[in-house]
Amino acid sequence: MSGYLVRLRARGSARLYRLLCCIRASCSSGASVVAIDNKIEQAMDLVKSHLMYAVREEVEVLKEQIKELIEKNSQLEQENTLLKTLASPEQLAQFQAQLQTGSPPSSSQSQGTTQQPAQPASQGSGPSA
């Protein structure tokens, strides 16, 4: 029995094993059996190499997506921290209450509690001397 047939049988690929045994049995000469064995072995190697290439390609795509998601997560965490520092205690309390009830903030509530940021002291109302 050829090496690839032994591997197929060991892996439990019963259908493929039976098919290949049938093909081998239908060949009358020993030379044609060897030629068919070689062709089958080459085809299996080709399928394996194509599958490995496809898997490697998919792994690279997934690694890139993971990298992008990590960067986006970091950016959002920084933005969240900044927003927490800029929010008033009342806004934070209202937000926590909405999270606990599971209700999304309504536009009227958001507009009613929005505060304008304070003007920095360096921006005076008149010209400086």
XYZ file of N, CA, C and O in Angstrom:
516
model
N 0.855 -1.174 0.000
C 0.000 0.000 0.000
C 0.899 1.236 0.000
O 1.876 1.297 0.720
N 0.531 2.235 -0.800
C 1.323 3.453 -0.916
C 1.242 4.274 0.355
O 0.301 4.157 1.129
N 2.224 5.180 0.510
C 2.295 6.011 1.703
C 1.085 6.895 1.899
O 0.567 7.045 2.999
N 0.609 7.498 0.818
C -0.534 8.397 0.956
C -1.788 7.631 1.334
O -2.653 8.136 2.043
N -1.928 6.375 0.853
C -3.094 5.571 1.215
C -3.072 5.220 2.702
O -4.108 5.231 3.369
N -1.889 4.928 3.212
C -1.754 4.631 4.639
C -2.152 5.860 5.459
O -2.888 5.763 6.445
N -1.692 7.054 5.039
C -2.023 8.290 5.768
C -3.522 8.574 5.706
O -4.118 8.978 6.694
N -4.127 8.358 4.538
C -5.567 8.587 4.408
C -6.352 7.659 5.328
O -7.295 8.065 5.992
N -5.944 6.396 5.344
C -6.636 5.412 6.172
C -6.480 5.768 7.652
O -7.429 5.675 8.424
N -5.269 6.223 8.038
C -5.010 6.575 9.432
C -5.800 7.815 9.844
O -6.230 7.939 10.984
N -6.002 8.741 8.925
C -6.734 9.975 9.234
C -8.242 9.773 9.239
O -8.983 10.678 9.594
N -8.694 8.648 8.792
C -10.126 8.403 8.775
C -10.822 8.943 7.541
O -12.024 9.146 7.552
N -10.094 9.214 6.463
C -10.697 9.688 5.221
C -11.183 8.483 4.432
O -10.629 8.122 3.397
N -12.242 7.857 4.900
C -12.708 6.586 4.354
C -13.154 6.691 2.898
O -12.808 5.839 2.081
N -13.903 7.722 2.570
C -14.398 7.850 1.187
C -13.255 7.996 0.197
O -13.225 7.327 -0.827
N -12.344 8.900 0.506
C -11.215 9.117 -0.394
C -10.350 7.857 -0.477
O -9.889 7.481 -1.550
N -10.154 7.201 0.641
C -9.373 5.972 0.667
C -10.017 4.918 -0.235
O -9.336 4.292 -1.059
N -11.332 4.719 -0.123
C -12.018 3.722 -0.955
C -11.938 4.087 -2.430
O -11.738 3.234 -3.290
N -12.094 5.373 -2.741
C -12.029 5.831 -4.123
C -10.650 5.543 -4.718
O -10.529 5.012 -5.827
N -9.617 5.893 -3.982
C -8.270 5.668 -4.495
C -7.949 4.179 -4.620
O -7.285 3.763 -5.583
N -8.431 3.384 -3.701
C -8.221 1.934 -3.807
C -8.939 1.383 -5.044
O -8.410 0.504 -5.736
N -10.108 1.903 -5.334
C -10.869 1.489 -6.508
C -10.110 1.842 -7.785
O -10.025 1.039 -8.716
N -9.559 3.061 -7.826
C -8.800 3.495 -8.999
C -7.588 2.591 -9.183
O -7.292 2.148 -10.298
N -6.885 2.323 -8.105
C -5.687 1.473 -8.193
C -6.051 0.059 -8.652
O -5.321 -0.558 -9.420
N -7.181 -0.441 -8.165
C -7.585 -1.800 -8.515
C -7.967 -1.910 -9.985
O -7.785 -2.964 -10.612
N -8.473 -0.831 -10.557
C -8.888 -0.879 -11.954
C -7.695 -0.829 -12.915
O -7.847 -1.115 -14.093
N -6.546 -0.444 -12.423
C -5.354 -0.406 -13.274
C -4.796 -1.819 -13.409
O -4.681 -2.539 -12.442
N -4.438 -2.196 -14.620
C -3.993 -3.573 -14.842
C -2.490 -3.747 -14.671
O -2.031 -4.764 -14.182
N -1.711 -2.768 -15.063
C -0.254 -2.976 -14.989
C 0.332 -2.277 -13.778
O -0.184 -1.284 -13.283
N 1.465 -2.782 -13.314
C 2.160 -2.209 -12.166
C 2.680 -0.816 -12.454
O 2.694 0.046 -11.579
N 3.113 -0.575 -13.707
C 3.659 0.729 -14.070
C 2.567 1.801 -13.995
O 2.811 2.923 -13.549
N 1.350 1.445 -14.423
C 0.288 2.438 -14.386
C -0.153 2.707 -12.951
O -0.567 3.815 -12.622
N -0.070 1.729 -12.069
C -0.386 1.930 -10.650
C 0.595 2.918 -10.045
O 0.208 3.850 -9.330
N 1.873 2.750 -10.360
C 2.899 3.659 -9.835
C 2.663 5.065 -10.377
O 2.757 6.057 -9.640
N 2.334 5.175 -11.662
C 2.086 6.487 -12.259
C 0.878 7.152 -11.609
O 0.911 8.355 -11.307
N -0.171 6.389 -11.385
C -1.365 6.948 -10.738
C -1.048 7.340 -9.306
O -1.459 8.409 -8.834
N -0.293 6.494 -8.604
C 0.117 6.821 -7.233
C 0.874 8.147 -7.200
O 0.628 8.995 -6.330
N 1.775 8.314 -8.139
C 2.570 9.549 -8.189
C 1.681 10.763 -8.475
O 1.839 11.824 -7.864
N 0.746 10.617 -9.421
C -0.158 11.723 -9.745
C -1.033 12.089 -8.538
O -1.242 13.274 -8.245
N -1.541 11.083 -7.867
C -2.387 11.333 -6.690
C -1.568 12.026 -5.606
O -2.030 12.985 -4.981
N -0.368 11.553 -5.372
C 0.514 12.162 -4.367
C 0.794 13.622 -4.710
O 0.742 14.502 -3.848
N 1.061 13.908 -5.987
C 1.313 15.285 -6.416
C 0.075 16.157 -6.227
O 0.169 17.309 -5.775
N -1.079 15.609 -6.571
C -2.323 16.373 -6.417
C -2.587 16.687 -4.947
O -2.986 17.808 -4.595
N -2.346 15.709 -4.085
C -2.560 15.932 -2.660
C -1.578 16.971 -2.122
O -1.948 17.825 -1.309
N -0.341 16.932 -2.575
C 0.644 17.933 -2.155
C 0.249 19.320 -2.637
O 0.408 20.313 -1.912
N -0.269 19.400 -3.857
C -0.706 20.681 -4.397
C -1.874 21.254 -3.594
O -1.885 22.442 -3.236
N -2.840 20.407 -3.268
C -3.978 20.842 -2.455
C -3.490 21.321 -1.093
O -3.905 22.366 -0.592
N -2.577 20.566 -0.514
C -2.037 20.940 0.801
C -1.333 22.291 0.737
O -1.538 23.154 1.602
N -0.518 22.513 -0.288
C 0.212 23.780 -0.378
C -0.741 24.951 -0.610
O -0.563 26.029 -0.040
N -1.787 24.735 -1.408
C -2.772 25.795 -1.619
C -3.524 26.119 -0.326
O -3.759 27.297 -0.012
N -3.890 25.093 0.413
C -4.575 25.316 1.687
C -3.682 26.056 2.675
O -4.125 26.984 3.359
N -2.420 25.667 2.743
C -1.483 26.327 3.661
C -1.304 27.794 3.259
O -1.264 28.675 4.120
N -1.217 28.071 1.977
C -1.077 29.448 1.504
C -2.311 30.263 1.896
O -2.191 31.382 2.393
N -3.491 29.691 1.688
C -4.731 30.390 2.025
C -4.823 30.657 3.530
O -5.234 31.746 3.952
N -4.419 29.690 4.320
C -4.455 29.859 5.776
C -3.473 30.943 6.203
O -3.797 31.809 7.017
N -2.263 30.924 5.639
C -1.266 31.960 5.985
C -1.783 33.349 5.617
O -1.607 34.311 6.360
N -2.395 33.453 4.450
C -2.951 34.727 3.999
C -4.034 35.215 4.961
O -4.054 36.382 5.343
N -4.911 34.319 5.356
C -5.991 34.676 6.281
C -5.429 35.076 7.641
O -5.926 36.013 8.275
N -4.394 34.412 8.095
C -3.759 34.757 9.374
C -3.201 36.173 9.311
O -3.358 36.955 10.256
N -2.579 36.540 8.202
C -2.026 37.890 8.058
C -3.139 38.941 8.086
O -3.000 39.984 8.725
N -4.242 38.663 7.406
C -5.376 39.589 7.406
C -5.914 39.751 8.825
O -6.181 40.872 9.288
N -6.058 38.645 9.534
C -6.581 38.696 10.899
C -5.626 39.419 11.843
O -6.066 40.170 12.714
N -4.318 39.223 11.668
C -3.336 39.937 12.490
C -3.459 41.439 12.273
O -3.387 42.219 13.231
N -3.635 41.853 11.035
C -3.779 43.276 10.719
C -5.059 43.831 11.341
O -5.066 44.931 11.892
N -6.151 43.063 11.267
C -7.408 43.507 11.868
C -7.268 43.632 13.383
O -7.774 44.584 13.982
N -6.579 42.690 14.002
C -6.356 42.740 15.451
C -5.551 43.983 15.809
O -5.877 44.696 16.762
N -4.512 44.260 15.026
C -3.686 45.449 15.270
C -4.527 46.722 15.183
O -4.434 47.597 16.050
N -5.360 46.822 14.151
C -6.225 47.995 13.979
C -7.218 48.122 15.125
O -7.471 49.224 15.620
N -7.783 46.997 15.567
C -8.745 47.034 16.659
C -8.088 47.432 17.979
O -8.694 48.150 18.784
N -6.868 46.989 18.197
C -6.143 47.377 19.410
C -5.883 48.878 19.404
O -6.059 49.559 20.419
N -5.469 49.411 18.249
C -5.231 50.849 18.141
C -6.521 51.633 18.360
O -6.537 52.642 19.072
N -7.622 51.189 17.763
C -8.909 51.861 17.909
C -9.370 51.811 19.363
O -9.881 52.807 19.903
N -9.185 50.673 20.009
C -9.561 50.520 21.415
C -8.768 51.487 22.293
O -9.331 52.147 23.169
N -7.490 51.598 22.033
C -6.643 52.521 22.795
C -7.106 53.963 22.606
O -7.207 54.728 23.571
N -7.408 54.320 21.373
C -7.887 55.672 21.063
C -9.202 55.951 21.792
O -9.386 57.021 22.380
N -10.113 54.984 21.775
C -11.400 55.169 22.443
C -11.247 55.246 23.959
O -11.968 56.004 24.625
N -10.320 54.489 24.512
C -10.071 54.560 25.956
C -9.544 55.940 26.346
O -9.952 56.507 27.362
N -8.646 56.481 25.515
C -8.130 57.823 25.792
C -9.241 58.868 25.688
O -9.347 59.770 26.524
N -10.072 58.733 24.672
C -11.192 59.658 24.491
C -12.162 59.563 25.659
O -12.639 60.577 26.176
N -12.437 58.352 26.111
C -13.333 58.131 27.243
C -12.776 58.790 28.507
O -13.510 59.455 29.244
N -11.490 58.630 28.746
C -10.859 59.249 29.914
C -10.965 60.771 29.849
O -11.298 61.425 30.842
N -10.715 61.320 28.677
C -10.813 62.764 28.511
C -12.236 63.251 28.755
O -12.462 64.242 29.461
N -13.205 62.554 28.190
C -14.599 62.957 28.376
C -15.022 62.861 29.840
O -15.774 63.701 30.331
N -14.526 61.862 30.544
C -14.847 61.741 31.969
C -14.282 62.910 32.761
O -14.915 63.394 33.696
N -13.080 63.353 32.404
C -12.482 64.476 33.131
C -13.196 65.793 32.810
O -13.234 66.682 33.649
N -13.757 65.915 31.612
C -14.426 67.159 31.222
C -15.885 67.224 31.671
O -16.467 68.305 31.730
N -16.481 66.083 31.981
C -17.892 66.048 32.344
C -18.083 66.517 33.783
O -17.236 66.297 34.646
N -19.229 67.154 33.997
C -19.565 67.593 35.354
C -20.023 66.381 36.166
O -20.442 65.364 35.596
N -19.992 66.477 37.492
C -20.483 65.360 38.318
C -21.949 65.024 38.028
O -22.324 63.855 38.058
N -22.759 66.056 37.714
C -24.168 65.803 37.393
C -24.301 64.983 36.111
O -25.118 64.073 36.015
N -23.489 65.323 35.113
C -23.530 64.584 33.845
C -23.081 63.141 34.055
O -23.679 62.209 33.498
N -22.056 62.940 34.849
C -21.583 61.580 35.131
C -22.646 60.776 35.870
O -22.879 59.602 35.565
N -23.307 61.410 36.840
C -24.365 60.723 37.589
C -25.522 60.350 36.669
O -26.060 59.239 36.750
N -25.902 61.286 35.793
C -26.995 61.013 34.857
C -26.609 59.871 33.911
O -27.404 58.978 33.637
N -25.376 59.878 33.452
C -24.905 58.827 32.549
C -24.905 57.475 33.251
O -25.345 56.469 32.684
N -24.428 57.429 34.493
C -24.429 56.169 35.255
C -25.854 55.659 35.455
O -26.111 54.458 35.340
N -26.784 56.577 35.722
C -28.181 56.181 35.902
C -28.749 55.598 34.610
O -29.477 54.602 34.630
N -28.404 56.201 33.477
C -28.883 55.689 32.191
C -28.283 54.323 31.885
O -28.950 53.457 31.325
N -27.036 54.121 32.258
C -26.423 52.814 32.042
C -27.113 51.736 32.866
O -27.328 50.621 32.399
N -27.476 52.081 34.106
C -28.116 51.100 34.978
C -29.521 50.750 34.509
O -29.945 49.608 34.612
N -30.252 51.729 33.987
C -31.615 51.452 33.514
C -31.618 50.889 32.101
O -32.609 50.327 31.662
N -30.518 51.082 31.390
C -30.425 50.563 30.025
C -31.108 51.440 29.006
O -31.286 51.042 27.862
N -31.502 52.645 29.411
C -32.169 53.535 28.455
C -31.150 54.442 27.786
O -30.255 54.964 28.440
N -31.289 54.633 26.476
C -30.376 55.534 25.778
C -30.701 56.973 26.131
O -31.853 57.295 26.426
N -29.715 57.849 26.102
C -29.992 59.244 26.425
C -30.859 59.866 25.341
O -30.648 59.651 24.158
N -31.869 60.639 25.780
C -32.722 61.306 24.796
C -32.069 62.616 24.395
O -31.274 63.182 25.125
N -32.430 63.119 23.229
C -31.797 64.334 22.732
C -32.149 65.533 23.580
O -31.344 66.422 23.779
N -33.364 65.577 24.157
C -33.749 66.726 24.983
C -32.987 66.719 26.297
O -32.588 67.759 26.794
N -32.762 65.531 26.866
C -31.988 65.449 28.101
C -30.546 65.854 27.854
O -29.946 66.574 28.627
N -29.993 65.403 26.755
C -28.602 65.699 26.454
C -28.409 67.186 26.235
O -27.460 67.774 26.721
N -29.353 67.823 25.506
C -29.221 69.237 25.217
C -29.443 70.065 26.469
O -28.821 71.092 26.664
N -30.313 69.594 27.350
C -30.602 70.335 28.556
C -29.446 70.335 29.536
O -29.286 71.260 30.308
N -28.617 69.318 29.518
C -27.530 69.228 30.482
C -26.188 69.589 29.889
O -25.192 69.577 30.573
N -26.152 69.876 28.590
C -24.878 70.211 27.958
C -24.416 71.571 28.442
O -25.182 72.525 28.445
N -23.181 71.636 28.855
C -22.619 72.894 29.306
C -21.565 73.340 28.322
O -20.828 72.517 27.786
N -21.494 74.642 28.136
C -20.461 75.176 27.274
C -19.149 75.154 28.039
O -19.118 75.450 29.228
N -18.034 74.787 27.383
C -16.764 74.799 28.088
C -16.404 76.222 28.470
O -16.682 77.172 27.742
N -15.802 76.349 29.624
C -15.409 77.667 30.114
C -14.304 78.230 29.240
O -13.445 77.499 28.749
N -14.348 79.561 29.047
C -13.312 80.225 28.247
C -12.020 80.274 29.061
O -12.052 80.586 30.244
N -10.894 79.935 28.455
C -9.639 80.022 29.186
C -9.354 81.464 29.585
O -9.759 82.407 28.902
N -8.653 81.649 30.680
C -8.354 82.974 31.215
C -7.470 83.776 30.271
O -7.491 84.997 30.269
N -6.709 83.112 29.417
C -5.797 83.818 28.522
C -6.519 84.554 27.413
O -5.977 85.434 26.789
N -7.788 84.196 27.146
C -8.549 84.874 26.093
C -9.377 85.979 26.720
O -10.488 85.780 27.181
N -8.867 87.157 26.756
C -9.582 88.293 27.325
C -10.622 88.815 26.372
O -10.611 88.512 25.182
N -11.529 89.678 26.891
C -12.572 90.223 26.039
C -12.128 91.453 25.279
O -12.739 91.838 24.309
N -11.046 92.069 25.695
C -10.596 93.271 24.996
C -9.146 93.145 24.608
O -8.471 92.192 24.965
N -8.655 94.140 23.868
C -7.246 94.093 23.473
C -6.341 94.317 24.671
O -6.665 95.041 25.586
N -5.212 93.670 24.664
C -4.265 93.815 25.769
C -3.245 94.858 25.429
O -2.912 95.101 24.278
N -2.725 95.524 26.463
C -1.788 96.615 26.238
C -0.387 96.156 26.221
O 0.072 95.246 26.697
